[in-house]
């Protein structure tokens, strides 16, 4: 049974696709400069929109009524003018934000079971919480969980500071009042924890399919072909014949029509890029971007995952556009990218020419299938190129028959018994939900897809929590209120160690100790905390 959920993401709230987001301000409608990326006229729009009640403090949250875009909608939410801060103040302001958002938002078009509201680390700039970050984070998490349940909404807490992110994940893992992921079935709960720990150890590589981008509004394969079809003219006699073709051949026909009617095949690549190049990523890319993985592989053309990785402070070198990627985290885009439309693999000719052009890239995928645990997300396992790669890996394995090689885990939306049979022994297929009934109508199928997609996001949220490999909150200033008793004692011991006198004879050892202390937060500049805080 589904229930509202609170997600935690290391991201940029202005790049997250949601229904509404909290814009911190005060009764004078002061808007910090870093929020102007949302709209260059944000300050004047907010000033014109604020009511007398908002200015006198009797209303704590209001939407910007002249907002040009339908979604996501910014909701002005007032921090206390006197700088006082506490759990009651947090709950009061966040409830005002939720109520204002629900009163103003249109009905979401994507059939998501719950509307998604996004929060920054509210109150840490001028709101009074800047010197009590650990306590503020606890208060926000507690209030968000209560409000999500009471108002039937999903909430994502979007953090920019790695110390805050790692502390939030620790607090959720240690929650004493039940699991923060109650909707996950026990076997999914156990698998999310296990895969998260595998990722934290550096042994997991994400392999992303089209489903990862759907929550951001990206088209499915069929929707992409329908969109491309609007850019060319088919003769009436050709329409039925076109409908009878397979997807690869439809794409080939469309490519030729673009060449004939627009002057070159490059026009086809540009049309594909325009259809999938989206400005905001959904929860799935944001949650996957936080995983500590040196490599990632995708069949998607869009830039959503690399954008999310940059916002999560784990930027990736995109291959094959940038080779070599020595010393950097990398993302292999097997089927091309919107940044290089000519590289996009979509037609049958593209697929047939793939092996001759990209043997080295396929070899990299095969090597990771043999040496890492691959996590397939948003993947239908029907891609011909994928089948070729896995077939080659199977042939490379010793034919002892004593032990099958487990190459990875597939997070599928629905239970597919035939796929489980095909991949048995090589891939662990983990469905998020039961498949819709065979006689289900189109509306029921879309609703089931949205619900299963959201369950996948919750699974990834738990995975990301258990994968977090950073403990910079331990020695970071103002985070001590988030520590348990044992961690507080350890913090005191480490701070005492850091203050010990040093001699030239121990300089090299101290250099190593200082690096460790810095990773634990002792010398954090908190430059991440100065961006997009409330």
mmCIF file of C-alpha atoms in Angstrom, residues 60-61 64 69 86 89 103 113 199 214 252 289 312 315 381 416 468 513:
data_model
loop_
_atom_site.group_PDB
_atom_site.id
_atom_site.type_symbol
_atom_site.label_atom_id
_atom_site.label_comp_id
_atom_site.label_asym_id
_atom_site.label_seq_id
_atom_site.Cartn_x
_atom_site.Cartn_y
_atom_site.Cartn_z
ATOM 1 C CA UNK A 60 3.586 32.884 6.167
ATOM 2 C CA UNK A 61 3.529 31.491 2.627
ATOM 3 C CA UNK A 64 4.148 34.057 -6.908
ATOM 4 C CA UNK A 69 5.485 28.562 -16.140
ATOM 5 C CA UNK A 86 13.215 26.096 16.669
ATOM 6 C CA UNK A 89 8.966 27.560 13.911
ATOM 7 C CA UNK A 103 -4.221 25.480 -2.829
ATOM 8 C CA UNK A 113 0.191 9.135 -6.852
ATOM 9 C CA UNK A 199 27.635 0.972 -3.990
ATOM 10 C CA UNK A 214 10.440 9.508 -17.811
ATOM 11 C CA UNK A 252 14.896 4.883 -40.611
ATOM 12 C CA UNK A 289 23.823 10.691 -9.065
ATOM 13 C CA UNK A 312 25.500 16.293 -6.601
ATOM 14 C CA UNK A 315 30.752 15.584 -12.067
ATOM 15 C CA UNK A 381 16.017 -5.526 -21.367
ATOM 16 C CA UNK A 416 8.006 -10.228 -15.985
ATOM 17 C CA UNK A 468 26.518 7.426 1.555
ATOM 18 C CA UNK A 513 45.922 12.924 9.679
#
